[in-house]
Steps between C-alpha positions, in 0.01 A plus 500: 500500500203630302579741214382856551210654307728656240674169433168317477374756249815460291464121512139529385596722209781265403254209508264685265781568254543124462318365195215262575406256228128434458385213277129455427260792451160337520197595710710490818851569376430825318365695800769351724769619260343847489494521879874434516557778248278738700703417811814619323659170403683457171317217322586311183218280378428220255169353385371304203230768465622796297214730612575420865868576441409830335274593794774419753752701296259794496484478881879521519636146468782405268399229253723198441490304178559167673572333833865472397510880466317565827668250733861631505384852590307411815594392851134413572262355240126463563296253295119512485404227255201270441629155605790269578613439137518876437719561806717200417553630145592853613726376778661193345427504126731604222581869536353497850603626841726207592724555199506880504463638853807586708587278798319627809193619306173450690194368315173584676238285332160650583313262269265237639657167402543148633718485815707215355573712192622783726739261673630359172560846351665619823741206503592544133569872553696437819751299297585831328497697829170667410262533794122461495191573708153371417268787592148455357238762572135524591259788446428506127528797266345762734765440767774476238396847383483638856824337614318317780564137406576220745828322425583149620874436488707184492880505510793633696414769756806708403386503139154612611646786703692615192182496292268634773524873411386412148225265619376765743423724201275229358336365812346575838597158632824309438525173694789255507338156496804270489759355261478520122164375377320596821370821346321306229368248752338794681366631169343163418324504838385856428363410157315197632330712766417781254351258246271331749401838650401638160299188422305493826441877478343453157299205632366700797408807294317277251307345791401850616381591151295182459343556844381845397747702708711781356854356462651847546324543836598148605862584418482819708335313787759224530822685415528627860467153651708184517455433127681825414816470292718691258372262232139595572572874499691477172287251309139542612469846336644357178252212503205730571595744223600220260843659464740240361792736429790296632687586812607137487389279212322169519777347286765603753300361789458171314879491461544559874246232594679254271814568704299460822369163383844384386644586842208338681529180299877477548465550877191279547310808623141468371352822353136412421366857516774623267418217258133601494573869437755403235227319306273807526780715364576255220133506401509880477825492305339262250219755471746770396552678833870424555608863463229629737555579867479192722186648659331374181437189712169672574403428138530126572239529777275732300484241224434215743226689681350667194524852641712813478643677801 
């Protein structure tokens, strides 16, 4: 029997009274944390960045001094961290979630990490009766700010349903992909496709420029056809205006492509296009562009072709 509207409302309010832990207040994590606060959730946060902690506290979050302080207070903990070693340290390291969270706590790791690392962390936490979902996101900073991310989830369906009201605040799309690790497999596929799309977009716009056509008009002409994509709509304007303010940094995409290549090599799944774009990105990183938006791939083509979009 379905609960009535009054009961559902009471359940929702009770859910929001529960403290949510949020670990990692970077480009993506900070706006995600703020959106949970705006939605009425009680959030306790932790980050290595003091200014980010201060900003979250100003928005209404409680600030924890450590993971060991945060973990016992929360039934659900969200992590949004750079890479596998960071998640492993927070989850399994000294003073981490495994040693301080109550049995039954649910860790929702929204970082983009290696699928094998997700499985290893899940298994180590399960030994302490701590549950885990891997739930990486796509959409970059603009969609993190707007609460319109896409979330790819691996893990138990019941755990996802418990976390879904929270994820729905952060995302327009929440998709269960499969068992633990499957979320990050989907994210690797996403990042491979995005990387190659950005590269070929930059290549095509450079061709237009060298041929004497206006790249802006070419972009407008093709965005309604089969070549149209969310990548094109988001990144072409940045390339054309030479805006490198990061929605997603080149360094982070290099990290993701390293995970893509590791998975491909271990599974004997060749990834030649990813390998090529990875070398372009590494070249730009060497040139000092690691902290720029990944659309800075256009700079690679500008330098090769001797022109400026």
